[in-house]
mmCIF file of C-alpha atoms in Angstrom:
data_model
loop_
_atom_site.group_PDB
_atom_site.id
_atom_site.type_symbol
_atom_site.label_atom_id
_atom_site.label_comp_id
_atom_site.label_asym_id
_atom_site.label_seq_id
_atom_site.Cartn_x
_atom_site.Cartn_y
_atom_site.Cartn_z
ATOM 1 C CA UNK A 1 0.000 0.000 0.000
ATOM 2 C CA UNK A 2 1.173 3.501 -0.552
ATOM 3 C CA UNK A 3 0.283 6.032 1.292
ATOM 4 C CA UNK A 4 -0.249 10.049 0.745
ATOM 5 C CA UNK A 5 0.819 12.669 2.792
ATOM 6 C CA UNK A 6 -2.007 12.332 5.486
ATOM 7 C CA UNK A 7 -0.850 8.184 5.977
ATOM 8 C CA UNK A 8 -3.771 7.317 4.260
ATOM 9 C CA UNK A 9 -4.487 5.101 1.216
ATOM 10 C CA UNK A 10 -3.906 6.964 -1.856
ATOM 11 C CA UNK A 11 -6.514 8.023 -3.639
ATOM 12 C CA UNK A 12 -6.207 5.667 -6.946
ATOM 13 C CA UNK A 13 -5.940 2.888 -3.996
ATOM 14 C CA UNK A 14 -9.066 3.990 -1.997
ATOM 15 C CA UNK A 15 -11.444 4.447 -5.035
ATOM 16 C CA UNK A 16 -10.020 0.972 -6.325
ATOM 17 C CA UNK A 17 -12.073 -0.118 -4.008
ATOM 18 C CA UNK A 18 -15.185 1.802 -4.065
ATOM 19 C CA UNK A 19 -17.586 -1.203 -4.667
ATOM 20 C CA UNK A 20 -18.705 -2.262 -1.335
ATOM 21 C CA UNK A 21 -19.283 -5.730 -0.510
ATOM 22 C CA UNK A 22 -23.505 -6.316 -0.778
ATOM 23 C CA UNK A 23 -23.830 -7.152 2.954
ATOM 24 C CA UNK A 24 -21.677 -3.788 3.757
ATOM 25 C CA UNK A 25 -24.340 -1.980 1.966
ATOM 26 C CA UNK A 26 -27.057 -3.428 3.144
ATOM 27 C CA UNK A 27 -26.074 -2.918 6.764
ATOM 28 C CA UNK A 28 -24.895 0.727 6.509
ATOM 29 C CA UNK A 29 -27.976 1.142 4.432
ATOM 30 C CA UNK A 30 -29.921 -0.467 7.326
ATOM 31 C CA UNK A 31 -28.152 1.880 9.726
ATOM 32 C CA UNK A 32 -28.702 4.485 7.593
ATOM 33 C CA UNK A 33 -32.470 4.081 7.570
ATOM 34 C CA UNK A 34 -32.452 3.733 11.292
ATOM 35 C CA UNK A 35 -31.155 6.395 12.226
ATOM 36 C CA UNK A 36 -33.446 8.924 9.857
ATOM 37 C CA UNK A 37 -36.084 7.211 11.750
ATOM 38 C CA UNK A 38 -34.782 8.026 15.158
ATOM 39 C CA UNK A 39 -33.774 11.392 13.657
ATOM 40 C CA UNK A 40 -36.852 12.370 12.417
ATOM 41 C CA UNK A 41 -38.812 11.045 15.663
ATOM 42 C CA UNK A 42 -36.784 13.238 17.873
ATOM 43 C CA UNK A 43 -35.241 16.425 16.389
ATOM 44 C CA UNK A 44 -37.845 16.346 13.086
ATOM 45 C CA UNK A 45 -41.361 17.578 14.482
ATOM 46 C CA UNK A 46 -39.990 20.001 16.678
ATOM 47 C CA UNK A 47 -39.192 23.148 14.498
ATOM 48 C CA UNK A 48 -37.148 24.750 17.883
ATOM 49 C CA UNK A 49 -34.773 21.131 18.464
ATOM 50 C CA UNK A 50 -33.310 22.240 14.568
ATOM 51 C CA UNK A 51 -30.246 23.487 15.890
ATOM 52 C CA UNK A 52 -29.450 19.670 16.684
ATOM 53 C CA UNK A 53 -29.759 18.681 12.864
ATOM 54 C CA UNK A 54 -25.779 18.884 12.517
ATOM 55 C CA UNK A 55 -24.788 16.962 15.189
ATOM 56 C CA UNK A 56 -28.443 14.446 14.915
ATOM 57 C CA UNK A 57 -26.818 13.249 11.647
ATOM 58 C CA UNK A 58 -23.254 13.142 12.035
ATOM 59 C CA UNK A 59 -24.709 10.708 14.596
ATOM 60 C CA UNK A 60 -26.669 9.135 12.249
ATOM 61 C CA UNK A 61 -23.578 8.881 9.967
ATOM 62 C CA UNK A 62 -21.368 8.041 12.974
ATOM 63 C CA UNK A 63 -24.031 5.088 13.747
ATOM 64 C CA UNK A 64 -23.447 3.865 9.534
ATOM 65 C CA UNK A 65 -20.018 4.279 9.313
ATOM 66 C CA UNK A 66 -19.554 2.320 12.538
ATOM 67 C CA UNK A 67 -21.505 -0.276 10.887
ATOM 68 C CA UNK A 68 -19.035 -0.674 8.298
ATOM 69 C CA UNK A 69 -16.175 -0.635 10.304
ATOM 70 C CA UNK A 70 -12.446 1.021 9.741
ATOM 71 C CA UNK A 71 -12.585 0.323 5.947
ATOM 72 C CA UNK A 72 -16.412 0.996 5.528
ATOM 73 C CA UNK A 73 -16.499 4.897 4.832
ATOM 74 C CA UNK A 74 -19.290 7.412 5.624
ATOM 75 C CA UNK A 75 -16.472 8.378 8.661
ATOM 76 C CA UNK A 76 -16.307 11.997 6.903
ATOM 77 C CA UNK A 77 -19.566 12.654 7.012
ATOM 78 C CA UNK A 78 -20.059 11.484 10.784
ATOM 79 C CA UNK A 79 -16.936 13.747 11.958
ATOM 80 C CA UNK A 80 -17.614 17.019 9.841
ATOM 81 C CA UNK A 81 -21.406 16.822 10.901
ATOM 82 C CA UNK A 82 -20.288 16.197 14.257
ATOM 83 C CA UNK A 83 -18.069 18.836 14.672
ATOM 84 C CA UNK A 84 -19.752 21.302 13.531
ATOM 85 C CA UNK A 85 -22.691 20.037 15.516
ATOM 86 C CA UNK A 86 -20.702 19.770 18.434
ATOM 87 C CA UNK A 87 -20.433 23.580 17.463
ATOM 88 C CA UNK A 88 -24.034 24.574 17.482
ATOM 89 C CA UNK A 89 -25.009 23.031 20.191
ATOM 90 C CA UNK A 90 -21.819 24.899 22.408
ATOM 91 C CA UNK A 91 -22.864 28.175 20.952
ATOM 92 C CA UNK A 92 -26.673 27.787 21.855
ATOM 93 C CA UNK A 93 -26.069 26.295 25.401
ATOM 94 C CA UNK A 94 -23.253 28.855 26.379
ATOM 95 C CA UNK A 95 -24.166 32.089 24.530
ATOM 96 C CA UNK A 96 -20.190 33.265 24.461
ATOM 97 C CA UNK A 97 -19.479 36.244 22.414
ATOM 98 C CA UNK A 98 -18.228 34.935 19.463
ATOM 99 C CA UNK A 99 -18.657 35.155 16.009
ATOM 100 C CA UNK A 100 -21.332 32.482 14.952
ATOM 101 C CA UNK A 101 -19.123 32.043 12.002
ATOM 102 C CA UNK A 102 -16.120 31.778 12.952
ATOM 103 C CA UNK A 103 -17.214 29.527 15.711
ATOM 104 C CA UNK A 104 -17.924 27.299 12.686
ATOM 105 C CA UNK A 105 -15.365 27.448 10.768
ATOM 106 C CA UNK A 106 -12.973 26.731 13.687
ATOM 107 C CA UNK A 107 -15.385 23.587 13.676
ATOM 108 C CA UNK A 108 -15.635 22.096 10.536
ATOM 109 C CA UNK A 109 -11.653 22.662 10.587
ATOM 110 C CA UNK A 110 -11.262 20.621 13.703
ATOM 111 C CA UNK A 111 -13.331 18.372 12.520
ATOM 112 C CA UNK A 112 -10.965 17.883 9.284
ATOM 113 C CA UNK A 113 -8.345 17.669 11.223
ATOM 114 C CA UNK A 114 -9.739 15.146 13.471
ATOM 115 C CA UNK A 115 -10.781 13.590 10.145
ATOM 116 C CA UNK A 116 -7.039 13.046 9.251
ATOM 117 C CA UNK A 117 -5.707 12.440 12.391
ATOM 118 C CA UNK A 118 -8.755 9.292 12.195
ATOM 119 C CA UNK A 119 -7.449 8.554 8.824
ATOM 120 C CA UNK A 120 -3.681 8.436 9.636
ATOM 121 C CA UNK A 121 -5.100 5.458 12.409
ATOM 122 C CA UNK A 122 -6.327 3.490 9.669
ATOM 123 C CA UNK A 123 -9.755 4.326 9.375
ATOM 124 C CA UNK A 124 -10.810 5.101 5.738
ATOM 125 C CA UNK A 125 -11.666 8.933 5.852
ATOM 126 C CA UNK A 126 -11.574 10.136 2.491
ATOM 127 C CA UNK A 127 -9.989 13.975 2.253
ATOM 128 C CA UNK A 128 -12.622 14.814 -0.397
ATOM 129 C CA UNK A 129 -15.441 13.675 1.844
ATOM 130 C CA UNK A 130 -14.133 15.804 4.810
ATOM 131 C CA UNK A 131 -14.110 18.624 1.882
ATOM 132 C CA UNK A 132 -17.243 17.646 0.835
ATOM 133 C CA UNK A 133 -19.190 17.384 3.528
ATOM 134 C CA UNK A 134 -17.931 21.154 4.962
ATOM 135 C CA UNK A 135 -19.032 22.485 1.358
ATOM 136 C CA UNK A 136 -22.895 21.150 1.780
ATOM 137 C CA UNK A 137 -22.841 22.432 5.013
ATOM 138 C CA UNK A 138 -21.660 25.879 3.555
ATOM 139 C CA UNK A 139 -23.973 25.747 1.012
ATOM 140 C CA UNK A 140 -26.964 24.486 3.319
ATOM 141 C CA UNK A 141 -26.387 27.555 5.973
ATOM 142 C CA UNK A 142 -25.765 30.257 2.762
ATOM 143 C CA UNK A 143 -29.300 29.450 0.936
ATOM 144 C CA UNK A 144 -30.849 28.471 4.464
ATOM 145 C CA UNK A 145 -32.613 32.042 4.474
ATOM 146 C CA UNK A 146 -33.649 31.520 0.845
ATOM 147 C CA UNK A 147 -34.999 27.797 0.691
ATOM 148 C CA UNK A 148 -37.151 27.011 3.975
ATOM 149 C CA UNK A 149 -36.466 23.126 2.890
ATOM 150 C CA UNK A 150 -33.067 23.937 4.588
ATOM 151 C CA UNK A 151 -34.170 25.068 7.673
ATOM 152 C CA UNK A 152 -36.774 21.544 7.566
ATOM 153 C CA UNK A 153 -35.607 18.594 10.099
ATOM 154 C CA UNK A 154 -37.773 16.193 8.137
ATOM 155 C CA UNK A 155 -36.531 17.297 4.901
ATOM 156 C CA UNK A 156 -32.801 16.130 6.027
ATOM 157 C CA UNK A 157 -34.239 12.722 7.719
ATOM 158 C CA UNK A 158 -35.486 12.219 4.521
ATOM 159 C CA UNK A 159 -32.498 12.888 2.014
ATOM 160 C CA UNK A 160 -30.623 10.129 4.834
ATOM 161 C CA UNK A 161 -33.513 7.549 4.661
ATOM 162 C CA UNK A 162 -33.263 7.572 0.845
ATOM 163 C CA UNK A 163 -29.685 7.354 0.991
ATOM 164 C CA UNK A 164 -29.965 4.512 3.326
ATOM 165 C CA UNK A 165 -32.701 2.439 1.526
ATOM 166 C CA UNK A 166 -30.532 2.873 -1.917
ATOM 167 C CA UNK A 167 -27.834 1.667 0.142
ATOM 168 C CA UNK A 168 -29.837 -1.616 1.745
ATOM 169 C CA UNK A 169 -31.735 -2.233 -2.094
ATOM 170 C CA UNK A 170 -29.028 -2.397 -3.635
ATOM 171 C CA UNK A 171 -26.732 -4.580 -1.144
ATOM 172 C CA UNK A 172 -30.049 -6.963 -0.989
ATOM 173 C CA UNK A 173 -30.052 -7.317 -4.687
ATOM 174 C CA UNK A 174 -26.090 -7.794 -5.257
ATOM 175 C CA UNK A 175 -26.056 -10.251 -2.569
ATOM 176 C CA UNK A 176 -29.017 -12.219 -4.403
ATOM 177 C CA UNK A 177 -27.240 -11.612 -7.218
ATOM 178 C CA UNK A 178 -24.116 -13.055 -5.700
ATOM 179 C CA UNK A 179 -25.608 -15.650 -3.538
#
């Protein structure tokens, strides 16, 4: 194995390997689709619990990724969301005076950080979906005022229970398929 500056896998190597194994699909689909429900249940139909949608799914994402285990991905996601959840939740507990900005910024860059220091263990954090992930949350805080979808609890439990249940169809038919 070769490895990049951050210890990792190198790119070429870790997309190599993109095709998960059907049952790895199916389960972090599974986990997936859990968690949306749990999501939606708790945070969802509450419009004043929003503020927990960042770090609600980077545990949602922490719960699939953990279902994969070291080599099964979605451990961006989880640590971004996290992070900058992490953030949120600080900011509305505590009420410092800071910058609600820069508050997450400093976040989401901790939680790259943290994403590489993960990655550097072994655990397959891909740079591009630390990078990633910080850019929809960018984008989903920049149009929030704009689109009242991104403001919606249910909206994001949804977008993660369709991910999820492509994820578990399509490891259920591979592993008939397969099997």
């Amino acid at each position: 194995m070769t490895t990049d500056t951050v210890g990792a896998e190198t790119l070429d190597e870790r997309h190599a390997g993109r095709d998960r194994p059907p049952s790895l699909r199916l389960r972090q689909g599974l986990a997936l689709l859990l968690g949306a429900v749990i999501f939606a249940a708790v945070v969802g139909p509450e419009p004043g619990r929003f503020y927990l949608t960042p770090l609600g799914l980077g545990l949602v994402y922490l719960l699939a990724a953990a279902a994969g285990g070291r080599r099964g991905g979605y451990w961006a996601t989880a640590i971004v969301l996290l992070a900058w959840g992490a953030a949120v939740v600080w900011l509305r507990e505590s009420r410092p005076e800071l910058d609600t900005a820069g508050v997450y910024m400093t976040a989401v860059g901790l939680g790259a950080a943290a994403g590489i220091l993960v990655a550097r263990r072994g655990v397959a954090v891909d740079p591009l979906g630390l990078a990633g992930t910080i850019v929809l949350a960018g984008l989903s805080l920049a149009f929030a005022s704009r689109w009242d979808v991104l403001v919606d609890a249910q909206a994001y439990a949804l977008l993660v229970g369709l991910v999820g249940l492509v994820n578990a169809v399509a490891g259920a038919i591979a592993g008939r398929r397969s099997g």
